[in-house]
Coordinates of N, CA and C in Angstrom, one line a residue:
M98 N 0.9 -1.2 0.1 CA 0.1 0.1 -0.1 C 0.7 1.4 0.0
T99 N 0.4 2.2 -0.9 CA 1.3 3.4 -0.9 C 1.1 4.2 0.4
D100 N 2.5 4.7 0.9 CA 2.3 5.7 2.1 C 1.7 6.9 1.4
L101 N 1.0 7.3 2.5 CA 0.0 8.8 1.9 C 1.1 9.8 1.9
R102 N 2.3 9.9 2.7 CA 3.2 10.6 2.5 C 3.7 10.7 0.8
E103 N 3.9 9.8 0.4 CA 4.3 9.6 -0.8 C 3.2 10.3 -1.8
T104 N 1.9 10.0 -1.6 CA 0.7 10.8 -2.5 C 1.0 12.2 -2.1
V105 N 1.2 12.7 -1.2 CA 1.2 14.3 -1.2 C 2.4 14.7 -1.9
L106 N 3.6 13.8 -1.6 CA 4.8 14.5 -2.2 C 4.7 14.5 -4.0
W107 N 3.9 13.2 -4.2 CA 3.7 12.9 -5.9 C 2.9 14.4 -6.5
A108 N 1.8 14.7 -5.6 CA 1.0 15.6 -6.0 C 1.9 17.1 -5.9
A109 N 2.7 17.4 -4.8 CA 3.8 18.7 -4.8 C 4.4 18.7 -5.8
N110 N 5.1 17.7 -6.2 CA 5.8 17.6 -7.6 C 5.2 18.0 -9.0
R111 N 3.8 17.5 -9.2 CA 3.1 17.9 -10.1 C 2.5 19.6 -10.0
L112 N 2.6 19.7 -9.1 CA 2.2 21.2 -8.9 C 3.1 22.1 -9.9
C113 N 4.4 21.6 -9.7 CA 5.7 22.2 -10.3 C 5.4 21.9 -11.9
Q114 N 5.5 20.6 -11.9 CA 5.3 20.0 -13.6 C 4.0 20.5 -14.5
D115 N 3.2 21.0 -13.7 CA 1.9 21.5 -14.3 C 1.8 23.0 -14.2
R116 N 2.7 23.7 -13.8 CA 3.1 24.9 -13.9 C 1.8 25.7 -12.9
L117 N 1.2 25.2 -12.1 CA 0.4 25.7 -11.1 C 0.8 26.5 -10.2
V118 N 2.0 26.4 -9.6 CA 2.7 27.2 -8.7 C 3.8 27.8 -9.4
V119 N 4.6 29.0 -8.6 CA 5.9 29.1 -8.9 C 6.7 29.3 -7.7
G120 N 7.9 28.9 -7.5 CA 8.5 28.8 -6.3 C 7.7 27.8 -5.3
T121 N 7.9 28.5 -4.1 CA 7.5 27.6 -2.7 C 6.1 27.7 -2.5
W122 N 5.0 28.7 -3.2 CA 4.1 29.0 -2.9 C 3.1 27.8 -3.3
G123 N 1.7 27.8 -2.6 CA 1.1 26.8 -2.8 C 1.2 25.8 -1.6
N124 N 0.2 24.7 -1.4 CA 0.6 23.7 -0.5 C -0.3 22.5 -0.9
V125 N 0.2 21.4 -0.1 CA -0.9 19.9 -0.3 C -1.0 19.2 0.8
S126 N -2.0 18.7 1.0 CA -2.1 17.4 2.5 C -3.2 16.8 1.9
A127 N -3.0 15.5 2.9 CA -3.9 14.3 2.6 C -4.4 13.9 4.1
R128 N -5.5 13.4 4.2 CA -6.0 13.1 5.4 C -5.7 11.4 5.8
E129 N -5.3 11.3 7.3 CA -5.2 10.2 7.6 C -5.8 10.2 9.1
E130 N -7.2 9.6 9.1 CA -8.0 9.5 10.4 C -8.0 10.7 10.9
N131 N -7.3 11.0 12.2 CA -7.8 12.3 12.8 C -6.6 13.2 12.8
C132 N -5.5 13.1 11.8 CA -4.6 14.1 11.5 C -4.4 13.9 10.1
F133 N -3.6 15.0 9.5 CA -3.3 14.8 8.0 C -1.7 15.4 8.0
W134 N -1.2 15.0 6.7 CA 0.3 15.2 6.2 C 0.1 16.3 5.4
I135 N 1.0 17.5 5.5 CA 1.1 18.7 4.8 C 2.5 19.1 4.2
T136 N 2.5 19.5 3.3 CA 3.7 20.0 3.1 C 4.5 21.0 4.0
P137 N 5.6 21.1 4.1 CA 6.4 22.1 5.0 C 6.5 23.7 4.3
S138 N 6.5 24.5 5.3 CA 6.8 26.0 4.9 C 8.0 26.6 4.1
G139 N 7.7 26.9 3.0 CA 8.7 27.4 2.5 C 10.1 26.8 1.7
M140 N 9.7 25.5 1.5 CA 10.7 24.6 1.0 C 10.5 24.3 -0.6
P141 N 11.2 24.3 -1.4 CA 11.1 23.6 -2.6 C 10.4 22.3 -3.2
Y142 N 9.6 22.4 -3.7 CA 9.0 20.9 -3.8 C 10.0 19.8 -4.6
E143 N 10.4 20.5 -5.3 CA 11.7 19.5 -6.0 C 12.6 18.6 -5.1
S144 N 12.8 19.5 -3.9 CA 13.9 18.7 -2.9 C 13.2 17.9 -2.1
L145 N 11.7 18.2 -1.9 CA 11.1 17.3 -0.8 C 11.3 15.9 -0.7
T146 N 11.5 15.3 0.4 CA 11.3 14.0 0.8 C 10.2 13.8 1.7
V147 N 9.7 12.6 1.8 CA 8.6 12.2 2.8 C 9.0 12.7 4.3
S148 N 10.2 12.6 4.3 CA 10.7 13.2 5.8 C 10.5 14.5 5.9
D149 N 10.2 15.3 5.1 CA 10.0 16.7 5.2 C 8.7 17.1 5.6
L150 N 7.8 15.8 5.4 CA 6.1 16.3 5.6 C 5.8 16.5 7.0
V151 N 4.9 17.3 7.3 CA 4.5 17.5 8.4 C 3.2 16.7 9.1
C152 N 3.3 16.1 10.1 CA 1.6 15.7 10.7 C 1.0 16.7 11.7
L153 N -0.2 16.8 11.3 CA -0.9 17.9 12.1 C -2.1 17.0 12.8
D154 N -2.3 17.2 14.0 CA -3.5 16.7 14.8 C -4.9 17.5 14.3
L155 N -6.0 16.9 13.8 CA -7.2 17.9 13.5 C -7.6 18.4 14.6
E156 N -7.7 18.0 15.7 CA -8.5 18.4 17.1 C -7.4 19.5 17.8
S157 N -6.2 19.0 18.1 CA -5.3 20.1 18.8 C -4.4 21.0 18.0
G158 N -4.1 20.6 16.7 CA -3.1 21.5 15.8 C -1.7 21.4 15.9
E159 N -1.6 20.2 16.9 CA -0.3 20.2 17.1 C 0.5 19.5 16.1
S160 N 1.6 19.7 15.7 CA 2.4 19.2 14.6 C 3.3 18.1 15.2
R161 N 3.9 17.5 13.9 CA 5.0 16.4 14.3 C 5.8 16.3 13.2
G162 N 7.0 16.6 13.2 CA 7.9 17.0 12.1 C 8.8 17.6 12.5
R163 N 10.0 17.3 11.6 CA 11.4 18.3 11.8 C 11.3 19.9 11.5
W164 N 10.2 20.0 10.4 CA 9.9 21.5 10.0 C 8.7 22.3 10.5
K165 N 8.5 23.4 10.1 CA 7.0 23.9 10.4 C 6.1 23.5 9.2
P166 N 5.0 23.4 9.5 CA 4.1 23.3 8.5 C 3.7 24.4 7.6
S167 N 3.1 24.2 6.4 CA 2.6 25.3 5.5 C 1.8 26.4 6.5
S168 N 1.8 27.6 6.1 CA 1.3 28.5 7.0 C -0.1 28.6 6.6
E169 N -0.5 27.9 5.6 CA -2.3 27.7 5.3 C -2.6 26.3 6.2
W170 N -2.1 26.0 7.0 CA -2.3 24.5 7.7 C -3.7 24.6 8.6
R171 N -4.0 26.0 8.8 CA -5.2 26.2 9.5 C -6.5 26.0 8.3
L172 N -6.2 26.6 7.1 CA -7.2 26.3 6.0 C -7.6 25.0 5.9
H173 N -6.4 24.2 5.8 CA -6.6 22.5 5.5 C -7.2 22.0 6.8
A174 N -6.9 22.5 7.8 CA -7.6 21.6 8.9 C -9.1 22.2 9.0
A175 N -9.3 23.4 8.7 CA -10.7 23.9 8.7 C -11.6 23.1 7.9
F176 N -11.0 22.7 6.5 CA -11.9 21.7 5.5 C -11.9 20.7 6.2
Y177 N -11.1 20.1 6.5 CA -11.2 18.5 6.8 C -12.2 18.3 8.0
R178 N -12.1 19.3 9.1 CA -13.1 19.5 10.1 C -14.5 19.6 9.7
H179 N -14.6 20.4 8.5 CA -16.0 20.9 8.1 C -16.6 19.4 7.2
R180 N -15.6 19.2 6.3 CA -16.3 18.2 5.5 C -15.4 17.0 5.5
P181 N -16.1 15.9 6.4 CA -15.4 14.6 6.6 C -15.2 13.6 5.3
D182 N -15.8 14.2 4.0 CA -15.7 13.3 2.7 C -14.2 14.1 2.2
I183 N -13.8 15.0 2.6 CA -12.4 15.6 2.1 C -11.5 14.7 2.5
M184 N -10.7 14.0 1.6 CA -9.4 13.4 2.2 C -8.0 13.9 1.4
A185 N -8.1 15.0 0.6 CA -7.0 15.4 0.0 C -7.3 16.9 -0.4
I186 N -6.2 17.6 0.0 CA -6.7 19.2 -0.6 C -5.2 19.7 -1.3
V187 N -5.5 20.2 -2.3 CA -4.3 21.1 -3.3 C -4.7 22.4 -3.5
H188 N -3.8 23.3 -3.0 CA -3.9 24.8 -2.9 C -2.8 25.5 -4.0
T189 N -3.2 26.0 -5.1 CA -2.4 26.6 -6.1 C -2.4 28.1 -6.2
H190 N -1.6 28.6 -7.2 CA -1.5 30.0 -7.5 C -1.4 30.2 -8.9
S191 N -2.3 29.3 -9.6 CA -2.3 29.1 -11.0 C -2.9 30.3 -11.9
I192 N -2.3 30.8 -12.9 CA -2.2 32.1 -13.6 C -3.9 32.8 -13.7
F193 N -4.5 31.7 -14.2 CA -5.9 32.2 -15.0 C -6.7 32.1 -13.7
A194 N -6.8 31.1 -13.1 CA -7.6 30.9 -11.8 C -7.3 32.0 -10.8
T195 N -6.1 32.4 -10.7 CA -5.6 33.5 -9.8 C -6.3 34.9 -10.3
A196 N -6.1 34.9 -11.6 CA -6.7 36.2 -12.4 C -8.2 36.6 -11.9
F197 N -9.0 35.4 -11.8 CA -10.6 35.5 -11.3 C -10.4 35.8 -9.9
A198 N -9.6 35.3 -9.3 CA -9.4 35.5 -7.7 C -9.2 37.3 -7.6
V199 N -8.3 37.4 -8.2 CA -7.6 39.2 -8.2 C -9.0 39.9 -8.4
A200 N -9.5 39.4 -9.3 CA -10.7 40.3 -10.2 C -12.1 39.9 -8.8
R201 N -11.8 38.8 -8.3 CA -13.1 38.9 -7.2 C -14.2 38.2 -8.1
K202 N -14.0 37.4 -9.4 CA -15.3 37.1 -9.8 C -15.4 35.4 -9.9
T203 N -16.5 35.4 -9.7 CA -16.6 33.7 -9.8 C -16.2 33.3 -11.2
I204 N -15.8 31.8 -11.4 CA -15.4 31.3 -12.5 C -17.0 30.6 -12.6
P205 N -17.5 30.8 -13.8 CA -18.9 29.9 -14.0 C -18.8 28.6 -14.4
A206 N -19.6 27.8 -14.1 CA -19.6 26.0 -14.7 C -20.4 26.5 -16.2
A207 N -19.2 26.8 -16.7 CA -19.6 27.1 -18.2 C -19.2 25.6 -19.0
V208 N -18.4 25.0 -18.6 CA -17.9 23.8 -19.3 C -18.5 22.7 -18.5
E209 N -18.5 21.4 -19.2 CA -19.4 20.5 -18.6 C -18.2 19.7 -17.7
D210 N -17.0 19.4 -18.1 CA -16.3 18.9 -17.0 C -16.1 19.5 -15.6
L211 N -16.0 20.7 -15.9 CA -15.9 21.5 -14.3 C -17.5 21.4 -13.7
A212 N -18.4 21.5 -14.5 CA -19.7 21.3 -13.6 C -19.7 19.9 -12.9
Q213 N -19.0 19.0 -13.7 CA -19.0 17.5 -13.3 C -18.2 17.3 -11.9
A214 N -17.1 17.7 -12.3 CA -16.1 17.5 -11.0 C -16.1 18.4 -9.9
V215 N -16.6 19.8 -10.2 CA -16.7 20.9 -9.0 C -17.9 20.6 -8.2
G216 N -19.3 20.4 -9.3 CA -20.5 20.6 -8.8 C -21.3 22.2 -9.0
G217 N -20.6 22.7 -9.5 CA -21.1 24.0 -10.2 C -20.0 25.2 -10.3
S218 N -20.3 26.4 -10.2 CA -19.5 27.7 -10.3 C -18.3 27.5 -9.0
V219 N -17.2 28.1 -9.5 CA -16.4 28.4 -8.6 C -16.2 29.5 -7.7
E220 N -16.9 29.8 -6.5 CA -17.1 30.9 -6.0 C -15.8 31.6 -5.2
V221 N -15.9 33.0 -5.0 CA -14.6 33.6 -4.5 C -15.0 33.7 -3.0
A222 N -14.1 33.5 -2.1 CA -14.1 33.6 -0.6 C -13.8 34.9 -0.4
P223 N -14.2 35.7 0.4 CA -13.8 37.2 0.8 C -12.6 37.0 1.5
Y224 N -11.7 38.2 0.8 CA -10.5 38.3 1.4 C -10.1 38.3 2.6
A225 N -8.9 37.7 3.1 CA -8.7 37.7 4.5 C -7.2 37.4 4.4
L226 N -6.3 37.9 5.2 CA -4.8 37.6 4.9 C -4.5 36.3 5.1
P227 N -3.6 35.9 4.3 CA -3.0 34.5 4.3 C -2.6 33.7 5.6
G228 N -3.0 32.7 5.9 CA -2.5 31.8 7.1 C -3.5 32.0 8.4
T229 N -4.6 33.0 8.6 CA -5.4 33.4 9.1 C -6.7 32.5 9.7
E230 N -7.2 32.4 10.8 CA -8.5 31.7 11.1 C -9.6 32.5 10.2
E231 N -9.2 33.6 9.9 CA -10.4 34.3 9.2 C -10.4 33.8 7.8
L232 N -9.4 33.5 7.2 CA -9.2 33.2 5.7 C -9.8 31.6 5.7
A233 N -9.8 30.9 6.8 CA -10.1 29.4 6.8 C -11.6 29.4 6.8
K234 N -12.3 30.1 7.6 CA -13.6 30.4 7.8 C -14.5 30.9 6.8
N235 N -13.7 32.0 6.0 CA -14.3 32.6 4.8 C -14.2 31.2 3.6
A236 N -13.2 30.4 3.4 CA -13.1 29.7 2.5 C -14.1 28.6 2.6
V237 N -14.3 27.9 3.8 CA -15.2 26.8 4.2 C -16.6 27.5 3.9
Q238 N -17.0 28.4 4.3 CA -18.3 29.2 4.3 C -18.4 29.1 2.4
A239 N -17.5 29.7 1.7 CA -17.7 29.7 0.1 C -17.7 28.3 -0.6
L240 N -16.7 27.4 0.1 CA -16.8 26.2 -0.5 C -18.3 25.4 -0.7
G241 N -18.7 25.5 0.5 CA -20.2 24.7 0.6 C -19.9 23.3 0.5
K242 N -21.0 22.7 -0.3 CA -20.5 21.3 -0.8 C -19.9 21.0 -2.1
K243 N -19.2 22.0 -2.6 CA -18.6 22.0 -3.9 C -17.1 21.5 -3.7
N244 N -16.2 21.3 -4.8 CA -15.1 21.0 -4.6 C -14.0 21.8 -4.9
A245 N -14.3 23.2 -5.2 CA -13.2 24.0 -5.3 C -13.6 25.5 -5.0
V246 N -12.7 26.2 -4.4 CA -13.1 27.6 -4.2 C -11.9 28.7 -4.5
L247 N -12.3 29.9 -4.8 CA -11.0 30.9 -4.9 C -11.0 31.6 -3.5
L248 N -9.6 32.0 -3.4 CA -9.3 33.0 -2.3 C -9.0 34.3 -3.0
A249 N -9.7 35.2 -2.5 CA -9.6 36.6 -3.2 C -8.2 37.2 -3.1
N250 N -7.9 37.4 -4.3 CA -6.5 38.0 -4.3 C -5.2 37.0 -3.7
H251 N -5.4 35.8 -3.9 CA -4.6 35.0 -3.5 C -4.6 33.6 -4.4
G252 N -5.5 32.5 -4.5 CA -5.3 31.6 -5.3 C -6.8 30.4 -5.3
L253 N -6.4 29.6 -5.7 CA -7.4 28.2 -5.7 C -7.0 26.9 -4.8
V254 N -8.3 26.9 -4.3 CA -8.2 25.3 -3.5 C -9.2 24.3 -3.9
A255 N -8.6 23.2 -4.3 CA -9.5 21.8 -4.4 C -9.7 20.8 -3.4
V256 N -10.6 20.5 -3.5 CA -10.7 19.3 -2.3 C -11.3 18.4 -3.3
A257 N -11.1 17.0 -2.6 CA -11.5 15.8 -3.0 C -11.4 14.7 -2.1
G258 N -11.9 13.3 -2.4 CA -12.0 12.3 -1.6 C -10.6 11.5 -2.0
A259 N -9.7 12.1 -3.0 CA -8.5 11.4 -3.4 C -7.7 12.4 -4.0
M260 N -6.2 12.4 -3.9 CA -5.3 13.2 -4.2 C -5.3 13.3 -5.8
E261 N -5.4 12.4 -6.6 CA -5.6 12.3 -7.9 C -6.6 13.6 -8.5
E262 N -7.8 13.1 -7.6 CA -9.1 14.1 -7.8 C -9.2 15.5 -7.9
A263 N -8.2 15.7 -6.7 CA -8.0 17.2 -6.2 C -7.0 18.0 -7.3
L264 N -6.0 17.4 -7.6 CA -5.2 17.7 -8.6 C -5.9 17.8 -9.9
K265 N -6.8 17.2 -10.2 CA -7.3 16.7 -11.7 C -8.3 18.0 -11.4
I266 N -9.2 18.5 -10.5 CA -9.8 19.7 -10.4 C -8.9 21.2 -10.6
C267 N -8.1 21.1 -9.9 CA -7.1 22.3 -10.2 C -6.8 22.5 -11.6
L268 N -6.5 21.5 -12.4 CA -6.4 21.5 -13.9 C -7.6 22.1 -14.5
L269 N -8.9 21.2 -14.0 CA -9.7 21.9 -14.8 C -10.4 23.1 -14.9
V270 N -10.2 23.6 -13.2 CA -10.8 25.0 -13.1 C -9.7 25.8 -13.8
E271 N -8.5 25.7 -13.8 CA -7.4 26.3 -14.5 C -7.7 26.6 -15.9
K272 N -8.0 25.4 -16.5 CA -8.2 25.3 -18.2 C -9.9 26.0 -18.4
T273 N -10.7 25.9 -17.2 CA -12.0 26.7 -17.7 C -11.8 28.2 -17.4
A274 N -11.1 28.7 -16.6 CA -10.7 29.9 -16.5 C -10.4 30.8 -17.9
K275 N -9.2 29.9 -18.2 CA -8.9 30.4 -19.4 C -10.0 30.3 -20.7
I276 N -10.5 29.3 -20.5 CA -11.8 29.4 -21.7 C -12.8 30.2 -21.4
V277 N -13.0 30.8 -20.5 CA -14.1 31.8 -20.2 C -13.5 33.0 -20.3
L278 N -12.3 33.3 -20.2 CA -11.5 34.7 -20.5 C -11.8 34.8 -22.3
L279 N -11.4 33.5 -22.7 CA -11.4 33.6 -24.4 C -12.8 33.7 -25.0
A280 N -13.9 33.1 -24.2 CA -15.0 33.2 -24.6 C -15.6 34.6 -24.3
N281 N -15.2 35.5 -23.3 CA -15.8 36.6 -23.2 C -15.1 37.4 -24.2
S282 N -14.0 37.3 -24.8 CA -13.1 37.9 -25.9 C -14.0 37.9 -27.1
L283 N -14.5 36.7 -27.1 CA -15.5 36.7 -28.5 C -17.1 37.2 -28.5
G284 N -17.2 37.3 -27.2 CA -18.5 37.8 -27.2 C -19.3 37.8 -25.8
S285 N -19.7 36.7 -25.3 CA -20.2 36.5 -24.2 C -20.2 34.8 -23.7
V286 N -20.3 34.5 -22.8 CA -20.1 33.1 -21.9 C -21.7 32.5 -22.0
S287 N -22.0 31.4 -22.5 CA -23.1 30.8 -22.4 C -23.2 29.9 -21.1
L288 N -23.9 30.0 -20.2 CA -24.1 29.6 -19.0 C -24.9 28.1 -19.2
L289 N -24.4 27.1 -18.2 CA -25.4 25.7 -18.2 C -26.6 26.0 -17.1
S290 N -27.6 25.6 -17.4 CA -28.8 25.9 -16.3 C -28.3 24.8 -15.1
Q291 N -29.1 25.0 -13.9 CA -28.5 24.9 -12.8 C -29.2 23.2 -12.7
E292 N -30.1 23.0 -13.5 CA -30.8 21.8 -13.6 C -29.8 20.6 -14.3
D293 N -29.2 21.3 -15.3 CA -28.3 20.6 -16.3 C -26.8 20.2 -15.3
I294 N -26.5 21.1 -14.5 CA -25.3 21.1 -13.9 C -25.8 19.9 -12.6
D295 N -26.8 20.0 -12.1 CA -27.1 19.0 -11.2 C -27.3 17.5 -11.4
K296 N -27.5 17.4 -12.9 CA -27.9 15.9 -13.6 C -26.4 15.4 -13.8
M297 N -25.5 16.4 -14.2 CA -24.2 16.1 -14.5 C -23.5 15.6 -13.3
R298 N -23.6 16.5 -12.3 CA -22.9 16.2 -10.9 C -23.2 14.9 -10.3
H299 N -24.7 14.5 -10.7 CA -25.1 13.1 -10.2 C -24.8 12.1 -11.1
F300 N -24.6 12.2 -12.3 CA -23.8 11.3 -13.3 C -22.5 11.2 -12.8
Y301 N -21.5 12.0 -12.7 CA -20.3 12.1 -12.4 C -20.1 11.3 -11.0
L302 N -20.7 11.5 -10.0 CA -20.6 10.9 -8.7 C -20.9 9.5 -8.8
W303 N -22.2 9.3 -9.6 CA -22.6 7.6 -9.5 C -22.3 7.0 -10.7
S304 N -22.1 7.2 -11.9 CA -22.1 6.8 -13.1 C -20.7 6.7 -13.8
Y305 N -20.1 7.8 -13.8 CA -18.9 8.0 -14.5 C -17.6 7.2 -14.0
G306 N -16.8 6.6 -15.0 CA -15.7 5.6 -14.6 C -16.0 4.4 -14.5
P307 N -14.8 3.4 -14.9 CA -15.4 2.1 -14.7 C -15.7 1.4 -13.6
E308 N -15.2 1.9 -12.2 CA -15.6 1.3 -11.0 C -17.0 1.7 -10.6
K309 N -17.6 2.5 -11.4 CA -19.1 3.0 -10.7 C -20.1 2.1 -11.3
G310 N -19.7 1.2 -12.5 CA -20.4 0.1 -12.8 C -21.5 0.6 -14.3
G311 N -21.6 1.9 -14.3 CA -22.2 2.2 -15.4 C -23.8 2.8 -15.2
E312 N -24.2 2.5 -14.0 CA -25.4 2.5 -13.8 C -25.9 3.5 -12.8
E313 N -26.7 4.5 -13.1 CA -26.9 5.6 -11.8 C -27.6 4.8 -10.6
E314 N -27.3 5.3 -9.7 CA -28.1 5.0 -8.1 C -29.2 5.8 -7.7
A315 N -30.2 5.3 -7.1 CA -31.2 6.2 -6.9 C -30.8 7.0 -5.8

């Protein structure tokens, strides 16, 4: 069985490979029962090893490891406490998604794959200083039951039940942000109806993929 820390390390390296971050910004974590593993503060992803990751207790906030945890550990802890279904979190500063965060504009669910994976438009959480409890509270409220949220003037957070899914959501949001900007330059964005979004989300959760069996569940 793959060590959960290896999964966090894999995702952290993908952030650089997929150009979702620059330098040491952004962070990744994965949940394990009542604690979670998170990338350390201010260390280059390319040089990280599993021994560099930090374990934090979800209830006490106490950390275990040789380095300080990411400054956004409160944000990760808040998501895990609020949503038991969340097992992995990826926070990026990708260009197009962050452009929407800076403009403080929602990324609409105008593309089918985003609607399916996120569950609707990607909302913007009100601004708060990075690393604060206020930022964590704002982000949790703006996320709701969806799987992605923008942090005003900051970046994107994607959550999921598995690390691969959280990373995929980051890529889908970035792609959609770029598509929406291009569509606006051509005229306007045609939005999907909430009814269609809900149907596609249901299909994605219960029927999409070989492990789902191809039949919708009631």
